[in-house]
C-alpha positions as a Markdown table, in Angstrom:
| # | Residue | x | y | z |
|---|---|---|---|---|
| 1 | Unk | 23.3 | 5.5 | 2.8 |
| 2 | Unk | 22.0 | 9.0 | 2.8 |
| 3 | Unk | 18.5 | 9.9 | 1.7 |
| 4 | Unk | 18.1 | 12.4 | -1.1 |
| 5 | Unk | 15.1 | 14.6 | -0.5 |
| 6 | Unk | 14.3 | 16.3 | -3.8 |
| 7 | Unk | 10.6 | 17.0 | -4.1 |
| 8 | Unk | 8.7 | 17.7 | -7.3 |
| 9 | Unk | 5.0 | 17.0 | -7.2 |
| 10 | Unk | 5.2 | 15.9 | -3.5 |
| 11 | Unk | 6.3 | 18.2 | -0.7 |
| 12 | Unk | 9.6 | 17.7 | 1.1 |
| 13 | Unk | 7.5 | 17.1 | 4.2 |
| 14 | Unk | 5.7 | 14.2 | 2.6 |
| 15 | Unk | 9.0 | 12.6 | 1.4 |
| 16 | Unk | 10.4 | 12.9 | 4.9 |
| 17 | Unk | 7.3 | 11.1 | 6.3 |
| 18 | Unk | 7.7 | 8.4 | 3.6 |
| 19 | Unk | 11.4 | 7.9 | 4.5 |
| 20 | Unk | 10.6 | 7.5 | 8.2 |
| 21 | Unk | 7.7 | 5.1 | 7.4 |
| 22 | Unk | 9.9 | 2.9 | 5.2 |
| 23 | Unk | 12.7 | 2.7 | 7.8 |
| 24 | Unk | 10.1 | 1.9 | 10.5 |
| 25 | Unk | 8.8 | -1.0 | 8.4 |
| 26 | Unk | 12.3 | -2.3 | 7.8 |
| 27 | Unk | 13.1 | -2.1 | 11.5 |
| 28 | Unk | 16.3 | -0.2 | 10.5 |
| 29 | Unk | 16.7 | 1.9 | 13.6 |
| 30 | Unk | 20.3 | 2.9 | 12.7 |
| 31 | Unk | 19.0 | 4.8 | 9.6 |
| 32 | Unk | 15.7 | 5.8 | 11.2 |
| 33 | Unk | 17.3 | 8.1 | 13.9 |
| 34 | Unk | 19.0 | 10.5 | 11.4 |
| 35 | Unk | 15.9 | 10.3 | 9.2 |
| 36 | Unk | 13.7 | 11.4 | 12.2 |
| 37 | Unk | 16.1 | 14.2 | 13.0 |
| 38 | Unk | 16.0 | 15.4 | 9.4 |
| 39 | Unk | 12.2 | 15.2 | 9.2 |
| 40 | Unk | 11.9 | 17.3 | 12.4 |
| 41 | Unk | 14.4 | 19.8 | 11.1 |
| 42 | Unk | 12.5 | 20.0 | 7.8 |
| 43 | Unk | 9.2 | 20.9 | 9.6 |
| 44 | Unk | 7.5 | 17.6 | 10.1 |
| 45 | Unk | 5.9 | 17.9 | 13.5 |
| 46 | Unk | 6.4 | 15.7 | 16.5 |
| 47 | Unk | 2.7 | 14.7 | 16.6 |
| 48 | Unk | 2.7 | 13.9 | 12.9 |
| 49 | Unk | 5.5 | 11.4 | 13.4 |
| 50 | Unk | 3.8 | 10.0 | 16.5 |
| 51 | Unk | 0.6 | 9.5 | 14.4 |
| 52 | Unk | 2.5 | 7.9 | 11.5 |
| 53 | Unk | 4.4 | 5.4 | 13.7 |
| 54 | Unk | 1.2 | 4.6 | 15.6 |
| 55 | Unk | -0.8 | 4.0 | 12.5 |
| 56 | Unk | 1.9 | 1.7 | 11.1 |
| 57 | Unk | 1.4 | -0.8 | 13.9 |
| 58 | Unk | -1.6 | -2.1 | 11.9 |
| 59 | Unk | 0.7 | -2.8 | 8.9 |
| 60 | Unk | 4.1 | -3.6 | 10.4 |
| 61 | Unk | 3.3 | -4.8 | 14.0 |
| 62 | Unk | 3.5 | -3.3 | 17.4 |
| 63 | Unk | 7.2 | -4.1 | 18.0 |
| 64 | Unk | 8.4 | -2.0 | 15.0 |
| 65 | Unk | 5.9 | 0.7 | 15.8 |
| 66 | Unk | 7.1 | 0.9 | 19.4 |
| 67 | Unk | 10.7 | 0.8 | 18.4 |
| 68 | Unk | 10.2 | 3.7 | 16.0 |
| 69 | Unk | 8.4 | 5.7 | 18.7 |
| 70 | Unk | 11.4 | 4.9 | 21.0 |
| 71 | Unk | 13.7 | 6.4 | 18.4 |
| 72 | Unk | 11.5 | 9.6 | 18.2 |
| 73 | Unk | 11.6 | 9.8 | 22.0 |
| 74 | Unk | 15.4 | 9.5 | 22.1 |
| 75 | Unk | 15.8 | 12.2 | 19.4 |
| 76 | Unk | 13.5 | 14.6 | 21.4 |
| 77 | Unk | 15.7 | 14.2 | 24.5 |
| 78 | Unk | 18.2 | 16.7 | 23.1 |
| 79 | Unk | 15.6 | 19.4 | 23.7 |
| 80 | Unk | 16.2 | 21.2 | 20.4 |
| 81 | Unk | 13.9 | 24.3 | 20.5 |
| 82 | Unk | 13.2 | 24.4 | 16.8 |
| 83 | Unk | 11.2 | 21.2 | 16.9 |
| 84 | Unk | 7.5 | 21.8 | 16.5 |
| 85 | Unk | 5.0 | 19.7 | 18.5 |
| 86 | Unk | 2.3 | 20.5 | 16.0 |
| 87 | Unk | -1.4 | 20.4 | 16.4 |
| 88 | Unk | -2.4 | 19.3 | 19.9 |
| 89 | Unk | -3.6 | 15.7 | 20.0 |
| 90 | Unk | -7.2 | 15.2 | 21.0 |
| 91 | Unk | -9.0 | 11.9 | 21.7 |
| 92 | Unk | -11.3 | 11.1 | 18.8 |
| 93 | Unk | -14.9 | 11.0 | 19.8 |
| 94 | Unk | -15.6 | 7.8 | 17.9 |
| 95 | Unk | -13.3 | 6.0 | 20.4 |
| 96 | Unk | -16.2 | 6.2 | 22.8 |
| 97 | Unk | -18.9 | 5.1 | 20.2 |
| 98 | Unk | -18.3 | 1.7 | 18.6 |
| 99 | Unk | -21.2 | 2.2 | 16.2 |
| 100 | Unk | -19.8 | 5.5 | 15.0 |
| 101 | Unk | -16.3 | 4.0 | 14.5 |
| 102 | Unk | -17.7 | 1.1 | 12.5 |
| 103 | Unk | -19.7 | 3.6 | 10.3 |
| 104 | Unk | -16.7 | 5.9 | 9.7 |
| 105 | Unk | -14.4 | 2.9 | 9.0 |
| 106 | Unk | -16.8 | 1.5 | 6.5 |
| 107 | Unk | -17.1 | 4.8 | 4.6 |
| 108 | Unk | -13.3 | 5.3 | 4.6 |
| 109 | Unk | -12.6 | 1.7 | 3.4 |
| 110 | Unk | -15.2 | 2.0 | 0.6 |
| 111 | Unk | -13.6 | 5.3 | -0.5 |
| 112 | Unk | -10.1 | 3.8 | -0.4 |
| 113 | Unk | -11.1 | 0.6 | -2.2 |
| 114 | Unk | -13.3 | 2.3 | -4.8 |
| 115 | Unk | -16.1 | -0.1 | -3.9 |
| 116 | Unk | -17.7 | -1.7 | -0.8 |
| 117 | Unk | -15.4 | -4.3 | 0.7 |
| 118 | Unk | -16.6 | -7.2 | 2.8 |
| 119 | Unk | -14.1 | -9.8 | 3.9 |
| 120 | Unk | -16.7 | -12.5 | 4.5 |
| 121 | Unk | -14.1 | -15.3 | 4.7 |
| 122 | Unk | -13.0 | -13.9 | 8.1 |
| 123 | Unk | -15.6 | -11.7 | 9.8 |
| 124 | Unk | -13.1 | -10.9 | 12.6 |
| 125 | Unk | -10.7 | -9.3 | 10.3 |
| 126 | Unk | -13.5 | -7.5 | 8.4 |
| 127 | Unk | -14.6 | -5.9 | 11.7 |
| 128 | Unk | -11.0 | -5.0 | 12.7 |
| 129 | Unk | -10.4 | -3.4 | 9.3 |
| 130 | Unk | -13.5 | -1.3 | 9.4 |
| 131 | Unk | -13.9 | -0.4 | 13.0 |
| 132 | Unk | -10.3 | -0.1 | 14.1 |
| 133 | Unk | -7.9 | 0.5 | 11.2 |
| 134 | Unk | -10.2 | 2.7 | 9.1 |
| 135 | Unk | -12.4 | 3.9 | 11.9 |
| 136 | Unk | -10.4 | 4.5 | 15.2 |
| 137 | Unk | -7.1 | 5.2 | 13.5 |
| 138 | Unk | -8.3 | 7.3 | 10.6 |
| 139 | Unk | -10.5 | 9.3 | 13.0 |
| 140 | Unk | -7.4 | 11.2 | 14.4 |
| 141 | Unk | -6.9 | 14.6 | 12.8 |
| 142 | Unk | -3.1 | 14.6 | 13.0 |
| 143 | Unk | -2.6 | 13.5 | 9.4 |
| 144 | Unk | -5.0 | 14.0 | 6.4 |
| 145 | Unk | -6.1 | 10.9 | 4.5 |
| 146 | Unk | -3.8 | 11.6 | 1.6 |
| 147 | Unk | -0.7 | 11.7 | 3.9 |
| 148 | Unk | -1.8 | 8.5 | 5.7 |
| 149 | Unk | -1.7 | 6.6 | 2.4 |
| 150 | Unk | 1.7 | 8.0 | 1.6 |
| 151 | Unk | 2.9 | 6.6 | 4.9 |
| 152 | Unk | 1.2 | 3.3 | 4.2 |
| 153 | Unk | 2.5 | 2.9 | 0.7 |
| 154 | Unk | 6.1 | 3.7 | 1.9 |
| 155 | Unk | 5.8 | 1.1 | 4.7 |
| 156 | Unk | 4.4 | -1.6 | 2.4 |
| 157 | Unk | 7.1 | -0.9 | -0.2 |
| 158 | Unk | 9.7 | -1.8 | 2.4 |
| 159 | Unk | 8.1 | -5.3 | 3.1 |
| 160 | Unk | 8.5 | -8.4 | 0.9 |
| 161 | Unk | 5.5 | -10.5 | 0.2 |
| 162 | Unk | 2.9 | -7.8 | 0.3 |
| 163 | Unk | 2.5 | -7.0 | -3.4 |
| 164 | Unk | -1.3 | -7.3 | -3.4 |
| 165 | Unk | -1.7 | -4.9 | -0.5 |
| 166 | Unk | 0.9 | -2.5 | -2.0 |
| 167 | Unk | -1.0 | -2.4 | -5.3 |
| 168 | Unk | -4.3 | -1.8 | -3.5 |
| 169 | Unk | -2.9 | 1.1 | -1.4 |
| 170 | Unk | -1.2 | 2.7 | -4.4 |
| 171 | Unk | -4.6 | 2.9 | -6.1 |
| 172 | Unk | -6.2 | 3.9 | -2.8 |
| 173 | Unk | -3.7 | 6.7 | -2.3 |
| 174 | Unk | -5.0 | 8.4 | -5.4 |
| 175 | Unk | -8.6 | 7.9 | -4.3 |
| 176 | Unk | -7.7 | 9.5 | -0.9 |
| 177 | Unk | -6.5 | 12.8 | -2.5 |
| 178 | Unk | -3.0 | 12.2 | -4.1 |
| 179 | Unk | -2.4 | 12.4 | -7.8 |
| 180 | Unk | -1.0 | 9.5 | -9.8 |
| 181 | Unk | 2.0 | 11.7 | -10.5 |
| 182 | Unk | 2.6 | 12.0 | -6.8 |
| 183 | Unk | 2.4 | 8.3 | -6.2 |
| 184 | Unk | 4.7 | 7.6 | -9.1 |
| 185 | Unk | 7.2 | 10.1 | -7.7 |
| 186 | Unk | 6.9 | 8.5 | -4.2 |
| 187 | Unk | 7.7 | 5.0 | -5.6 |
| 188 | Unk | 10.7 | 6.3 | -7.6 |
| 189 | Unk | 11.9 | 8.2 | -4.5 |
| 190 | Unk | 11.7 | 5.0 | -2.3 |
| 191 | Unk | 13.4 | 2.9 | -5.0 |
| 192 | Unk | 16.2 | 5.4 | -5.7 |
| 193 | Unk | 17.0 | 5.7 | -1.9 |
| 194 | Unk | 17.1 | 2.0 | -1.1 |
| 195 | Unk | 13.8 | 2.3 | 0.8 |
| 196 | Unk | 11.8 | -0.2 | -1.3 |
| 197 | Unk | 11.7 | -3.9 | -1.9 |
| 198 | Unk | 10.0 | -3.2 | -5.2 |
| 199 | Unk | 11.0 | -2.0 | -8.6 |
| 200 | Unk | 9.5 | 1.5 | -9.1 |
| 201 | Unk | 9.1 | 1.1 | -12.9 |
| 202 | Unk | 7.1 | -2.1 | -12.7 |
| 203 | Unk | 6.1 | -2.8 | -9.1 |
| 204 | Unk | 7.3 | -6.3 | -9.5 |
| 205 | Unk | 9.1 | -7.6 | -6.5 |
| 206 | Unk | 12.7 | -6.7 | -6.7 |
| 207 | Unk | 14.3 | -10.1 | -5.9 |
| 208 | Unk | 15.8 | -13.0 | -7.9 |
| 209 | Unk | 13.3 | -12.7 | -10.7 |
| 210 | Unk | 13.7 | -9.5 | -12.6 |
| 211 | Unk | 10.9 | -8.3 | -14.9 |
| 212 | Unk | 12.9 | -8.2 | -18.1 |
| 213 | Unk | 12.0 | -6.3 | -21.2 |
| 214 | Unk | 8.5 | -5.4 | -22.6 |
| 215 | Unk | 7.1 | -8.6 | -24.2 |
| 216 | Unk | 6.7 | -7.0 | -27.6 |
| 217 | Unk | 7.0 | -10.2 | -29.6 |
| 218 | Unk | 3.8 | -11.6 | -28.0 |
| 219 | Unk | 2.0 | -8.3 | -27.2 |
| 220 | Unk | -0.7 | -9.1 | -29.8 |
| 221 | Unk | -1.7 | -12.1 | -27.7 |
| 222 | Unk | -1.9 | -10.2 | -24.3 |
| 223 | Unk | -4.5 | -7.8 | -22.8 |
| 224 | Unk | -2.3 | -5.3 | -20.9 |
| 225 | Unk | 1.5 | -5.1 | -20.6 |
| 226 | Unk | 3.7 | -8.0 | -19.9 |
| 227 | Unk | 7.5 | -8.4 | -19.6 |
| 228 | Unk | 9.8 | -11.3 | -20.6 |
| 229 | Unk | 13.1 | -12.3 | -19.1 |
| 230 | Unk | 14.6 | -15.5 | -20.5 |
| 231 | Unk | 16.4 | -17.6 | -17.9 |
| 232 | Unk | 19.5 | -19.7 | -18.7 |
| 233 | Unk | 18.3 | -23.1 | -19.8 |
| 234 | Unk | 18.3 | -25.9 | -17.3 |
| 235 | Unk | 20.2 | -28.9 | -18.7 |
| 236 | Unk | 18.7 | -32.2 | -17.6 |
| 237 | Unk | 21.5 | -34.1 | -19.4 |
| 238 | Unk | 24.3 | -33.5 | -21.7 |
| 239 | Unk | 22.1 | -33.8 | -24.8 |
| 240 | Unk | 20.9 | -30.5 | -26.3 |
| 241 | Unk | 17.4 | -31.9 | -26.9 |
| 242 | Unk | 16.7 | -32.4 | -23.2 |
| 243 | Unk | 17.6 | -28.8 | -22.3 |
| 244 | Unk | 14.6 | -27.0 | -20.7 |
| 245 | Unk | 14.2 | -23.4 | -21.9 |
| 246 | Unk | 12.8 | -21.3 | -19.0 |
| 247 | Unk | 11.4 | -17.8 | -19.1 |
| 248 | Unk | 10.2 | -15.4 | -16.4 |
| 249 | Unk | 7.0 | -13.7 | -17.4 |
| 250 | Unk | 5.8 | -10.6 | -15.5 |
| 251 | Unk | 2.1 | -9.4 | -15.8 |
| 252 | Unk | 1.0 | -6.0 | -14.8 |
| 253 | Unk | -2.2 | -5.9 | -12.7 |
| 254 | Unk | -5.2 | -7.0 | -14.9 |
| 255 | Unk | -2.9 | -8.3 | -17.7 |
| 256 | Unk | -3.6 | -11.8 | -19.1 |
| 257 | Unk | -2.8 | -13.7 | -22.2 |
| 258 | Unk | -5.4 | -14.9 | -24.8 |
| 259 | Unk | -6.9 | -18.3 | -24.7 |
| 260 | Unk | -4.4 | -20.6 | -26.3 |
| 261 | Unk | -3.3 | -24.3 | -26.8 |
| 262 | Unk | 0.2 | -25.8 | -26.7 |
| 263 | Unk | 0.7 | -28.6 | -29.3 |
| 264 | Unk | 3.3 | -31.2 | -28.9 |
| 265 | Unk | 4.3 | -30.1 | -25.4 |
| 266 | Unk | 3.0 | -29.7 | -21.8 |
| 267 | Unk | 3.5 | -26.3 | -20.2 |
| 268 | Unk | 4.7 | -25.9 | -16.6 |
| 269 | Unk | 4.1 | -22.7 | -14.7 |
| 270 | Unk | 6.0 | -22.0 | -11.5 |
| 271 | Unk | 4.6 | -19.0 | -9.7 |
| 272 | Unk | 7.2 | -16.8 | -8.0 |
| 273 | Unk | 5.6 | -13.6 | -6.9 |
| 274 | Unk | 2.3 | -11.7 | -6.8 |
| 275 | Unk | -1.2 | -13.2 | -7.4 |
| 276 | Unk | -2.7 | -14.5 | -10.6 |
| 277 | Unk | -5.3 | -16.7 | -12.4 |
| 278 | Unk | -5.2 | -19.9 | -14.4 |
| 279 | Unk | -8.2 | -21.2 | -16.2 |
| 280 | Unk | -8.9 | -24.1 | -18.5 |
| 281 | Unk | -11.8 | -24.0 | -21.0 |
| 282 | Unk | -15.1 | -25.0 | -19.4 |
| 283 | Unk | -13.6 | -25.0 | -15.9 |
| 284 | Unk | -13.6 | -22.4 | -13.1 |
| 285 | Unk | -10.5 | -20.1 | -12.8 |
| 286 | Unk | -7.9 | -21.0 | -10.2 |
| 287 | Unk | -6.3 | -18.4 | -8.1 |
| 288 | Unk | -2.5 | -18.5 | -8.0 |
| 289 | Unk | 0.2 | -17.3 | -5.6 |
| 290 | Unk | 3.9 | -17.7 | -5.2 |
| 291 | Unk | 4.9 | -21.3 | -4.8 |
| 292 | Unk | 2.0 | -22.7 | -6.8 |
| 293 | Unk | 2.9 | -25.0 | -9.8 |
| 294 | Unk | 0.6 | -25.6 | -12.7 |
| 295 | Unk | 1.1 | -28.6 | -15.1 |
| 296 | Unk | -0.9 | -27.8 | -18.3 |
| 297 | Unk | -1.6 | -30.9 | -20.5 |
| 298 | Unk | -0.8 | -30.8 | -24.2 |
| 299 | Unk | -3.8 | -29.7 | -26.2 |
| 300 | Unk | -5.8 | -28.0 | -23.4 |
| 301 | Unk | -7.3 | -24.6 | -24.1 |
| 302 | Unk | -6.4 | -22.2 | -21.3 |
| 303 | Unk | -5.2 | -18.8 | -20.2 |
| 304 | Unk | -3.2 | -17.3 | -17.3 |
| 305 | Unk | -2.4 | -13.8 | -16.0 |
| 306 | Unk | -2.5 | -11.4 | -13.1 |
| 307 | Unk | -5.3 | -10.6 | -10.7 |
| 308 | Unk | -6.8 | -7.1 | -10.9 |
| 309 | Unk | -4.9 | -5.6 | -8.0 |
| 310 | Unk | -1.6 | -7.4 | -8.1 |
| 311 | Unk | 1.4 | -7.8 | -10.3 |
| 312 | Unk | 2.2 | -11.5 | -11.1 |
| 313 | Unk | 5.3 | -13.4 | -12.1 |
| 314 | Unk | 5.7 | -17.0 | -13.2 |
| 315 | Unk | 8.4 | -19.1 | -14.7 |
| 316 | Unk | 7.2 | -20.9 | -17.8 |
| 317 | Unk | 8.7 | -24.0 | -19.6 |
| 318 | Unk | 7.6 | -26.7 | -22.0 |
| 319 | Unk | 8.2 | -30.4 | -22.0 |
| 320 | Unk | 7.8 | -32.3 | -25.3 |
| 321 | Unk | 5.3 | -35.1 | -25.6 |
| 322 | Unk | 5.1 | -37.8 | -28.3 |
| 323 | Unk | 1.8 | -37.1 | -29.9 |
| 324 | Unk | 2.9 | -34.1 | -31.9 |
| 325 | Unk | 0.7 | -33.4 | -35.0 |
| 326 | Unk | 2.9 | -33.0 | -38.1 |
| 327 | Unk | 2.9 | -29.4 | -39.3 |
| 328 | Unk | 1.1 | -28.0 | -36.3 |
| 329 | Unk | 2.3 | -24.8 | -34.7 |
| 330 | Unk | 3.6 | -25.3 | -31.1 |
| 331 | Unk | 1.4 | -22.4 | -29.8 |
| 332 | Unk | -2.1 | -21.9 | -31.1 |
| 333 | Unk | -3.3 | -18.4 | -30.1 |
| 334 | Unk | -7.1 | -18.0 | -29.9 |
| 335 | Unk | -9.5 | -15.3 | -28.8 |
| 336 | Unk | -8.8 | -12.8 | -25.9 |
| 337 | Unk | -10.2 | -13.3 | -22.5 |
| 338 | Unk | -12.9 | -10.6 | -22.7 |
| 339 | Unk | -13.2 | -7.8 | -20.1 |
| 340 | Unk | -16.7 | -9.2 | -19.3 |
| 341 | Unk | -15.2 | -12.7 | -18.5 |
| 342 | Unk | -12.3 | -11.3 | -16.6 |
| 343 | Unk | -14.4 | -8.8 | -14.5 |
| 344 | Unk | -16.6 | -11.7 | -13.3 |
| 345 | Unk | -13.6 | -13.1 | -11.4 |
| 346 | Unk | -13.4 | -11.9 | -7.8 |
| 347 | Unk | -10.9 | -9.3 | -6.7 |
| 348 | Unk | -8.2 | -10.7 | -4.5 |
| 349 | Unk | -9.5 | -11.2 | -0.9 |
| 350 | Unk | -6.0 | -10.3 | 0.3 |
| 351 | Unk | -5.7 | -6.9 | -1.3 |
| 352 | Unk | -6.3 | -4.8 | 1.8 |
C-alpha cells in the first residue's frame, strides 16, 4: 500500500517523519524501507531519522528501534549523493550531569502534560520518565519538541492498547508547539494511509467495536459527546422475552452520563477499550479498563463515563428483575455529574 503525502497545515517533511515512525512501531520493515527512501528524497535528513528511531525505543522497545535503524543503514549503503546528513550530532551536556537531566526532564514533562506530573505509584518509572525520556532524549537538538511529538503520536497510533497514552500525547503535541489543526491532519493522514490502529474521527480503537453514530437521543443526559452502536441481540433461548439487547457506547475523553437509576432491571457494563469511571451514590468512583465488568443492581443511583485523558467504550445491557414498580420509567435520569465533582477524580496514572 503506497503512502499519499499531501500536506496542508503540516509540512511534507513532517508527514514523512510520521509515516516512518508509524511503520517503525508496527515493525513493518517491508513498508519502512521505501518510506525511509521517500523521506530522505523529500529532504528529511539522515540525522533526523536517526533521532526519531532512537527516541522511539522508549515507546516501542529497543528491538523495533534497532530494526528501523538497520533499515536506514541499509538504505544509506547505496551512497546516493543527494541525501543530506543534516545538522551534525553533538553529545548533549546533560548526559554528564544527572541533576541537570532530571531538572530539564521535569520541565519538559510539565509543559507536555500541562501540569506537574508525579507517578508516585512507581518512583522508578517516575525517575525514568523525567530524567531519561524527557531529559536525556529531549536534550538532543536534532528534532524540535513539536516534531518529537508528531513522531510519538504517529508511533502510538500504530499500537493497540495505548489509547490513554495516545490521547495524552495528542494534547501534549499542541502544548509543544503544534496547532490542533495540525494534529487533526496528522491523525487523518495516518488513518487514511493504513498507518493507525485508531479511527481519526473519534480516536476510539479501530477494532471489533465501532463507535457508531452520535448519541443524539440521549445527548440531554450526557456531559460531552457520546456515540451509540446497537449490537445484534444475544438470544439466550428461543423466546423473544429472553433476548438481551446489547449496545456499544463510546465516550469522548471527559464525557460522562448523568446520575441515573434503572427501574425493573439490572444493568451490565462490559468494558472493551479505553479507560473510564463508574460511581454509585455515596461511594468512591471506580476506575475501569478493558475487560472489567460492572453489575449494577436495580434501583441504585450511579453514573459512568470516560476518564479525562482517554476515550472509553463499554457494552451495555439490561436484565429484567421481578420487583418492577407499576408505571415506573425504566431509566430515571437525574442531575449531571458536575465539573467540580468530576475534576476531583484523579487523572489516569497511565496517561504518559
